[in-house]
Amino acid sequence: QVQLQESGPGLVKPSETLSLTCTVSGGSISDYYWNWFRQPAGNGLEWIGHIYSSGRSTSYNPSLKSRVTMSLDTSKNQFSLKLNSVTAADTAVYYCARGSVYIAQLPFDYWGQGTLVTVSS
Amino acid sequence: DIQMTQSPSSLSASVGDRVTITCRASQSISNYLNWYQQQPGKAPKLLIYAASSVQSGVPSRFSGSGSGTDFTLTISSLQPEDFATYYCQQTYSTPRTFGGGTKVEIK
């Protein structure tokens, strides 16, 4: 059974960089799209972007593109998110999820449990 | 960006009721539409992909339909564990976008 687990600091200071890692277990990180999302308290879901394991190509939400970097480490079965110059508006629960390439519609079939990141001094 | 609009934003229903949630895309997305269920404090769970295909392990009371711009999620007989928030989401283009959610509450 594939499992995803987010990890990283729960508190980040304004103007600093938010860094999260998602560890994939029970399956290979190869041949899938690996995604990050966030959800502010009481609000809906926002897609941050994805990284494709083959070729490591990325796609980011234009609303965050200037501040986002995603990377992937196949040797550790992990992928990561960096969001720089954070403000209080970046406070949210952050999720990682797998995008299935075996279905044309690329649904997100496995999700991490989510991790709350608070931006505050 | 493709805008996804769900209705209603919330509804009250009883166990055993038939529930229908609609989702409209701002442009045609063929069948690149997925539905998720989110329980409070939990991650979203994939229910339906490609507009009408039920994800493995999801009860058969869940079904989806539609194509183009208009889609529907139906729960044929609401169960206690179905009280949650439901989101539609398009993967036709990037950025991937979600509807605003429909909260299904106990009547």
PDB file of C-alpha atoms in Angstrom:
ATOM      1  CA  GLN A   1       0.000   0.000   0.000  1.00  0.00           C
ATOM      2  CA  VAL A   2       1.446   3.334  -1.067  1.00  0.00           C
ATOM      3  CA  GLN A   3       1.820   5.871   1.720  1.00  0.00           C
ATOM      4  CA  LEU A   4       2.940   9.493   1.660  1.00  0.00           C
ATOM      5  CA  GLN A   5       4.181  11.449   4.669  1.00  0.00           C
ATOM      6  CA  GLU A   6       4.916  15.165   4.802  1.00  0.00           C
ATOM      7  CA  SER A   7       7.634  16.488   7.094  1.00  0.00           C
ATOM      8  CA  GLY A   8       9.129  19.854   7.886  1.00  0.00           C
ATOM      9  CA  PRO A   9       8.932  22.808  10.272  1.00  0.00           C
ATOM     10  CA  GLY A  10       5.496  23.708  11.535  1.00  0.00           C
ATOM     11  CA  LEU A  11       6.462  27.325  12.130  1.00  0.00           C
ATOM     12  CA  VAL A  12       8.197  29.629   9.653  1.00  0.00           C
ATOM     13  CA  LYS A  13       9.017  33.291  10.101  1.00  0.00           C
ATOM     14  CA  PRO A  14       7.749  35.898   7.640  1.00  0.00           C
ATOM     15  CA  SER A  15      10.072  36.484   4.660  1.00  0.00           C
ATOM     16  CA  GLU A  16      11.811  33.147   5.222  1.00  0.00           C
ATOM     17  CA  THR A  17      11.582  29.926   3.183  1.00  0.00           C
ATOM     18  CA  LEU A  18       9.070  27.161   3.843  1.00  0.00           C
ATOM     19  CA  SER A  19      10.621  23.749   3.184  1.00  0.00           C
ATOM     20  CA  LEU A  20       8.681  20.495   3.175  1.00  0.00           C
ATOM     21  CA  THR A  21       9.551  16.937   2.193  1.00  0.00           C
ATOM     22  CA  CYS A  22       7.201  14.143   1.210  1.00  0.00           C
ATOM     23  CA  THR A  23       8.433  10.592   1.732  1.00  0.00           C
ATOM     24  CA  VAL A  24       6.855   7.864  -0.383  1.00  0.00           C
ATOM     25  CA  SER A  25       6.722   4.310   0.959  1.00  0.00           C
ATOM     26  CA  GLY A  26       5.177   1.112  -0.360  1.00  0.00           C
ATOM     27  CA  GLY A  27       5.887   1.996  -3.968  1.00  0.00           C
ATOM     28  CA  SER A  28       8.353   3.574  -6.341  1.00  0.00           C
ATOM     29  CA  ILE A  29       8.586   7.288  -6.922  1.00  0.00           C
ATOM     30  CA  SER A  30       9.303   6.622 -10.588  1.00  0.00           C
ATOM     31  CA  ASP A  31       6.770   7.186 -13.381  1.00  0.00           C
ATOM     32  CA  TYR A  32       4.297   9.388 -11.517  1.00  0.00           C
ATOM     33  CA  TYR A  33       3.467  13.049 -11.083  1.00  0.00           C
ATOM     34  CA  TRP A  34       4.138  14.234  -7.538  1.00  0.00           C
ATOM     35  CA  ASN A  35       2.037  17.122  -6.349  1.00  0.00           C
ATOM     36  CA  TRP A  36       1.787  19.687  -3.588  1.00  0.00           C
ATOM     37  CA  PHE A  37      -1.417  21.334  -2.399  1.00  0.00           C
ATOM     38  CA  ARG A  38      -2.390  23.619   0.410  1.00  0.00           C
ATOM     39  CA  GLN A  39      -5.577  24.417   2.288  1.00  0.00           C
ATOM     40  CA  PRO A  40      -5.936  27.445   4.572  1.00  0.00           C
ATOM     41  CA  ALA A  41      -8.109  26.805   7.605  1.00  0.00           C
ATOM     42  CA  GLY A  42     -11.784  26.649   6.628  1.00  0.00           C
ATOM     43  CA  ASN A  43     -11.013  27.142   2.936  1.00  0.00           C
ATOM     44  CA  GLY A  44     -10.744  25.089  -0.207  1.00  0.00           C
ATOM     45  CA  LEU A  45      -7.856  23.328  -1.874  1.00  0.00           C
ATOM     46  CA  GLU A  46      -5.156  25.022  -3.943  1.00  0.00           C
ATOM     47  CA  TRP A  47      -2.792  23.161  -6.262  1.00  0.00           C
ATOM     48  CA  ILE A  48       0.772  24.429  -5.832  1.00  0.00           C
ATOM     49  CA  GLY A  49       2.388  22.382  -8.579  1.00  0.00           C
ATOM     50  CA  HIS A  50       3.867  19.059  -9.595  1.00  0.00           C
ATOM     51  CA  ILE A  51       7.111  17.414 -10.542  1.00  0.00           C
ATOM     52  CA  TYR A  52       7.214  14.502 -12.953  1.00  0.00           C
ATOM     53  CA  SER A  53       9.585  11.756 -11.912  1.00  0.00           C
ATOM     54  CA  SER A  54      10.654  11.018 -15.465  1.00  0.00           C
ATOM     55  CA  GLY A  55      12.774  13.935 -16.613  1.00  0.00           C
ATOM     56  CA  ARG A  56      11.983  15.882 -13.469  1.00  0.00           C
ATOM     57  CA  SER A  57       9.882  18.397 -15.383  1.00  0.00           C
ATOM     58  CA  THR A  58       7.840  20.761 -13.241  1.00  0.00           C
ATOM     59  CA  SER A  59       4.666  22.786 -13.495  1.00  0.00           C
ATOM     60  CA  TYR A  60       3.746  25.426 -10.959  1.00  0.00           C
ATOM     61  CA  ASN A  61       0.612  27.409 -10.247  1.00  0.00           C
ATOM     62  CA  PRO A  62       1.181  30.846 -11.796  1.00  0.00           C
ATOM     63  CA  SER A  63      -0.097  32.439  -8.586  1.00  0.00           C
ATOM     64  CA  LEU A  64       2.948  31.039  -6.744  1.00  0.00           C
ATOM     65  CA  LYS A  65       5.393  30.342  -9.564  1.00  0.00           C
ATOM     66  CA  SER A  66       7.865  33.088  -8.700  1.00  0.00           C
ATOM     67  CA  ARG A  67       8.320  31.679  -5.186  1.00  0.00           C
ATOM     68  CA  VAL A  68       8.126  27.902  -5.666  1.00  0.00           C
ATOM     69  CA  THR A  69      10.744  25.247  -6.314  1.00  0.00           C
ATOM     70  CA  MET A  70      10.107  21.501  -6.374  1.00  0.00           C
ATOM     71  CA  SER A  71      12.686  18.752  -6.478  1.00  0.00           C
ATOM     72  CA  LEU A  72      12.829  14.994  -6.326  1.00  0.00           C
ATOM     73  CA  ASP A  73      15.306  12.484  -4.864  1.00  0.00           C
ATOM     74  CA  THR A  74      14.695   9.023  -6.289  1.00  0.00           C
ATOM     75  CA  SER A  75      17.392   7.457  -4.097  1.00  0.00           C
ATOM     76  CA  LYS A  76      15.410   8.429  -1.005  1.00  0.00           C
ATOM     77  CA  ASN A  77      11.928   8.099  -2.559  1.00  0.00           C
ATOM     78  CA  GLN A  78      11.274  11.703  -1.595  1.00  0.00           C
ATOM     79  CA  PHE A  79      10.187  14.923  -3.214  1.00  0.00           C
ATOM     80  CA  SER A  80      10.345  18.412  -1.791  1.00  0.00           C
ATOM     81  CA  LEU A  81       8.735  21.832  -1.832  1.00  0.00           C
ATOM     82  CA  LYS A  82      10.362  25.177  -1.192  1.00  0.00           C
ATOM     83  CA  LEU A  83       8.291  28.342  -0.974  1.00  0.00           C
ATOM     84  CA  ASN A  84      10.269  31.501  -0.356  1.00  0.00           C
ATOM     85  CA  SER A  85       9.392  34.939   0.976  1.00  0.00           C
ATOM     86  CA  VAL A  86       6.460  33.601   2.956  1.00  0.00           C
ATOM     87  CA  THR A  87       3.800  35.767   4.589  1.00  0.00           C
ATOM     88  CA  ALA A  88       0.885  35.036   6.897  1.00  0.00           C
ATOM     89  CA  ALA A  89      -1.186  34.300   3.779  1.00  0.00           C
ATOM     90  CA  ASP A  90       0.907  31.149   3.292  1.00  0.00           C
ATOM     91  CA  THR A  91      -0.341  29.680   6.572  1.00  0.00           C
ATOM     92  CA  ALA A  92      -2.156  26.475   5.652  1.00  0.00           C
ATOM     93  CA  VAL A  93      -2.226  22.710   5.817  1.00  0.00           C
ATOM     94  CA  TYR A  94       0.108  21.439   3.109  1.00  0.00           C
ATOM     95  CA  TYR A  95      -0.530  18.109   1.399  1.00  0.00           C
ATOM     96  CA  CYS A  96       1.512  15.995  -0.976  1.00  0.00           C
ATOM     97  CA  ALA A  97      -0.205  13.620  -3.381  1.00  0.00           C
ATOM     98  CA  ARG A  98       0.518  11.242  -6.234  1.00  0.00           C
ATOM     99  CA  GLY A  99      -0.841  11.822  -9.707  1.00  0.00           C
ATOM    100  CA  SER A 100      -1.490   8.579 -11.543  1.00  0.00           C
ATOM    101  CA  VAL A 101      -0.005   8.555 -15.045  1.00  0.00           C
ATOM    102  CA  TYR A 102      -1.767   5.277 -15.833  1.00  0.00           C
ATOM    103  CA  ILE A 103      -5.076   7.099 -16.104  1.00  0.00           C
ATOM    104  CA  ALA A 104      -5.280   9.857 -18.711  1.00  0.00           C
ATOM    105  CA  GLN A 105      -7.125  12.135 -16.306  1.00  0.00           C
ATOM    106  CA  LEU A 106      -4.172  11.994 -13.860  1.00  0.00           C
ATOM    107  CA  PRO A 107      -6.261  11.739 -10.694  1.00  0.00           C
ATOM    108  CA  PHE A 108      -4.596  12.210  -7.331  1.00  0.00           C
ATOM    109  CA  ASP A 109      -4.955   8.720  -5.915  1.00  0.00           C
ATOM    110  CA  TYR A 110      -2.731   8.764  -2.825  1.00  0.00           C
ATOM    111  CA  TRP A 111      -2.368  11.641  -0.379  1.00  0.00           C
ATOM    112  CA  GLY A 112      -0.276  12.430   2.663  1.00  0.00           C
ATOM    113  CA  GLN A 113      -2.069  13.215   5.916  1.00  0.00           C
ATOM    114  CA  GLY A 114      -1.148  16.893   5.665  1.00  0.00           C
ATOM    115  CA  THR A 115       1.036  19.138   7.789  1.00  0.00           C
ATOM    116  CA  LEU A 116       0.119  22.504   9.240  1.00  0.00           C
ATOM    117  CA  VAL A 117       2.571  25.282   8.504  1.00  0.00           C
ATOM    118  CA  THR A 118       2.106  28.559  10.336  1.00  0.00           C
ATOM    119  CA  VAL A 119       3.882  31.719   9.243  1.00  0.00           C
ATOM    120  CA  SER A 120       4.469  33.918  12.257  1.00  0.00           C
ATOM    121  CA  SER A 121       7.271  35.782  13.970  1.00  0.00           C
TER     122      SER A 121
ATOM    123  CA  ASP B   1      -7.250  29.290 -15.456  1.00  0.00           C
ATOM    124  CA  ILE B   2     -10.308  27.046 -15.659  1.00  0.00           C
ATOM    125  CA  GLN B   3     -12.840  28.009 -12.990  1.00  0.00           C
ATOM    126  CA  MET B   4     -14.799  25.216 -11.328  1.00  0.00           C
ATOM    127  CA  THR B   5     -18.132  26.124  -9.749  1.00  0.00           C
ATOM    128  CA  GLN B   6     -19.913  23.736  -7.433  1.00  0.00           C
ATOM    129  CA  SER B   7     -23.464  23.894  -6.210  1.00  0.00           C
ATOM    130  CA  PRO B   8     -24.827  23.904  -3.670  1.00  0.00           C
ATOM    131  CA  SER B   9     -22.085  25.059  -1.316  1.00  0.00           C
ATOM    132  CA  SER B  10     -23.794  23.144   1.470  1.00  0.00           C
ATOM    133  CA  LEU B  11     -26.781  20.896   1.949  1.00  0.00           C
ATOM    134  CA  SER B  12     -28.572  19.124   4.754  1.00  0.00           C
ATOM    135  CA  ALA B  13     -29.748  15.577   4.199  1.00  0.00           C
ATOM    136  CA  SER B  14     -30.845  12.509   6.110  1.00  0.00           C
ATOM    137  CA  VAL B  15     -29.426   9.007   6.108  1.00  0.00           C
ATOM    138  CA  GLY B  16     -30.881   7.163   3.153  1.00  0.00           C
ATOM    139  CA  ASP B  17     -31.433  10.280   1.044  1.00  0.00           C
ATOM    140  CA  ARG B  18     -30.298  10.573  -2.546  1.00  0.00           C
ATOM    141  CA  VAL B  19     -27.865  13.468  -2.881  1.00  0.00           C
ATOM    142  CA  THR B  20     -26.743  15.223  -6.035  1.00  0.00           C
ATOM    143  CA  ILE B  21     -23.896  17.741  -6.306  1.00  0.00           C
ATOM    144  CA  THR B  22     -23.181  19.629  -9.491  1.00  0.00           C
ATOM    145  CA  CYS B  23     -19.955  21.061 -10.857  1.00  0.00           C
ATOM    146  CA  ARG B  24     -19.577  23.387 -13.820  1.00  0.00           C
ATOM    147  CA  ALA B  25     -16.343  24.213 -15.631  1.00  0.00           C
ATOM    148  CA  SER B  26     -15.738  27.618 -17.204  1.00  0.00           C
ATOM    149  CA  GLN B  27     -14.748  25.876 -20.458  1.00  0.00           C
ATOM    150  CA  SER B  28     -14.993  22.386 -21.869  1.00  0.00           C
ATOM    151  CA  ILE B  29     -12.776  19.897 -20.050  1.00  0.00           C
ATOM    152  CA  SER B  30     -14.004  16.727 -21.814  1.00  0.00           C
ATOM    153  CA  ASN B  31     -14.045  14.137 -19.019  1.00  0.00           C
ATOM    154  CA  TYR B  32     -10.961  15.393 -17.172  1.00  0.00           C
ATOM    155  CA  LEU B  33     -12.950  15.724 -13.983  1.00  0.00           C
ATOM    156  CA  ASN B  34     -12.341  14.028 -10.643  1.00  0.00           C
ATOM    157  CA  TRP B  35     -14.294  14.053  -7.373  1.00  0.00           C
ATOM    158  CA  TYR B  36     -12.850  13.932  -3.852  1.00  0.00           C
ATOM    159  CA  GLN B  37     -14.313  13.507  -0.392  1.00  0.00           C
ATOM    160  CA  GLN B  38     -12.728  15.244   2.581  1.00  0.00           C
ATOM    161  CA  GLN B  39     -13.583  14.431   6.157  1.00  0.00           C
ATOM    162  CA  PRO B  40     -12.756  17.081   8.807  1.00  0.00           C
ATOM    163  CA  GLY B  41      -9.063  17.077   9.629  1.00  0.00           C
ATOM    164  CA  LYS B  42      -8.289  14.492   6.953  1.00  0.00           C
ATOM    165  CA  ALA B  43      -6.731  14.500   3.514  1.00  0.00           C
ATOM    166  CA  PRO B  44      -8.976  14.390   0.448  1.00  0.00           C
ATOM    167  CA  LYS B  45      -9.881  10.935  -0.828  1.00  0.00           C
ATOM    168  CA  LEU B  46     -10.369  10.151  -4.521  1.00  0.00           C
ATOM    169  CA  LEU B  47     -13.905   8.933  -5.233  1.00  0.00           C
ATOM    170  CA  ILE B  48     -14.477   9.315  -8.966  1.00  0.00           C
ATOM    171  CA  TYR B  49     -12.024   9.874 -11.822  1.00  0.00           C
ATOM    172  CA  ALA B  50     -12.580  10.575 -15.507  1.00  0.00           C
ATOM    173  CA  ALA B  51     -16.034  11.938 -14.588  1.00  0.00           C
ATOM    174  CA  SER B  52     -17.686   8.555 -14.099  1.00  0.00           C
ATOM    175  CA  SER B  53     -15.152   5.885 -13.095  1.00  0.00           C
ATOM    176  CA  VAL B  54     -15.382   4.789  -9.478  1.00  0.00           C
ATOM    177  CA  GLN B  55     -12.052   4.484  -7.707  1.00  0.00           C
ATOM    178  CA  SER B  56     -11.218   1.049  -6.358  1.00  0.00           C
ATOM    179  CA  GLY B  57     -12.608   0.511  -2.867  1.00  0.00           C
ATOM    180  CA  VAL B  58     -15.217   3.259  -3.104  1.00  0.00           C
ATOM    181  CA  PRO B  59     -18.783   2.104  -2.367  1.00  0.00           C
ATOM    182  CA  SER B  60     -21.072   1.669  -5.360  1.00  0.00           C
ATOM    183  CA  ARG B  61     -23.549   4.227  -3.971  1.00  0.00           C
ATOM    184  CA  PHE B  62     -21.197   6.884  -5.360  1.00  0.00           C
ATOM    185  CA  SER B  63     -21.508   7.664  -9.054  1.00  0.00           C
ATOM    186  CA  GLY B  64     -20.482  10.427 -11.408  1.00  0.00           C
ATOM    187  CA  SER B  65     -21.649  11.652 -14.769  1.00  0.00           C
ATOM    188  CA  GLY B  66     -21.142  14.432 -17.262  1.00  0.00           C
ATOM    189  CA  SER B  67     -18.834  15.661 -19.947  1.00  0.00           C
ATOM    190  CA  GLY B  68     -17.764  18.984 -21.377  1.00  0.00           C
ATOM    191  CA  THR B  69     -18.699  21.619 -18.821  1.00  0.00           C
ATOM    192  CA  ASP B  70     -21.383  20.050 -16.621  1.00  0.00           C
ATOM    193  CA  PHE B  71     -20.835  17.235 -14.149  1.00  0.00           C
ATOM    194  CA  THR B  72     -22.709  15.536 -11.346  1.00  0.00           C
ATOM    195  CA  LEU B  73     -21.776  13.493  -8.292  1.00  0.00           C
ATOM    196  CA  THR B  74     -24.598  11.359  -6.898  1.00  0.00           C
ATOM    197  CA  ILE B  75     -24.796   9.476  -3.628  1.00  0.00           C
ATOM    198  CA  SER B  76     -27.684   7.060  -4.065  1.00  0.00           C
ATOM    199  CA  SER B  77     -28.374   6.404  -0.378  1.00  0.00           C
ATOM    200  CA  LEU B  78     -26.535   8.633   2.073  1.00  0.00           C
ATOM    201  CA  GLN B  79     -24.742   6.824   4.888  1.00  0.00           C
ATOM    202  CA  PRO B  80     -23.487   8.299   8.199  1.00  0.00           C
ATOM    203  CA  GLU B  81     -19.870   8.144   7.014  1.00  0.00           C
ATOM    204  CA  ASP B  82     -20.729  10.219   3.917  1.00  0.00           C
ATOM    205  CA  PHE B  83     -21.181  13.444   5.838  1.00  0.00           C
ATOM    206  CA  ALA B  84     -18.171  15.367   4.574  1.00  0.00           C
ATOM    207  CA  THR B  85     -17.103  18.011   2.071  1.00  0.00           C
ATOM    208  CA  TYR B  86     -16.930  17.083  -1.603  1.00  0.00           C
ATOM    209  CA  TYR B  87     -14.729  18.733  -4.210  1.00  0.00           C
ATOM    210  CA  CYS B  88     -14.636  18.507  -7.968  1.00  0.00           C
ATOM    211  CA  GLN B  89     -11.306  19.081  -9.687  1.00  0.00           C
ATOM    212  CA  GLN B  90     -10.140  19.377 -13.285  1.00  0.00           C
ATOM    213  CA  THR B  91      -6.963  17.951 -14.752  1.00  0.00           C
ATOM    214  CA  TYR B  92      -7.610  19.173 -18.298  1.00  0.00           C
ATOM    215  CA  SER B  93      -4.993  21.884 -17.971  1.00  0.00           C
ATOM    216  CA  THR B  94      -2.663  23.527 -15.516  1.00  0.00           C
ATOM    217  CA  PRO B  95      -3.068  25.025 -13.055  1.00  0.00           C
ATOM    218  CA  ARG B  96      -5.198  22.213 -11.687  1.00  0.00           C
ATOM    219  CA  THR B  97      -8.236  23.802 -10.083  1.00  0.00           C
ATOM    220  CA  PHE B  98     -10.879  22.711  -7.613  1.00  0.00           C
ATOM    221  CA  GLY B  99     -14.456  23.689  -7.044  1.00  0.00           C
ATOM    222  CA  GLY B 100     -15.232  25.536  -3.852  1.00  0.00           C
ATOM    223  CA  GLY B 101     -16.601  22.423  -2.157  1.00  0.00           C
ATOM    224  CA  THR B 102     -20.006  21.144  -1.063  1.00  0.00           C
ATOM    225  CA  LYS B 103     -20.467  20.420   2.614  1.00  0.00           C
ATOM    226  CA  VAL B 104     -22.961  17.640   3.254  1.00  0.00           C
ATOM    227  CA  GLU B 105     -24.427  17.929   6.742  1.00  0.00           C
ATOM    228  CA  ILE B 106     -26.811  15.866   8.810  1.00  0.00           C
ATOM    229  CA  LYS B 107     -30.414  17.031   8.720  1.00  0.00           C
TER     230      LYS B 107
END
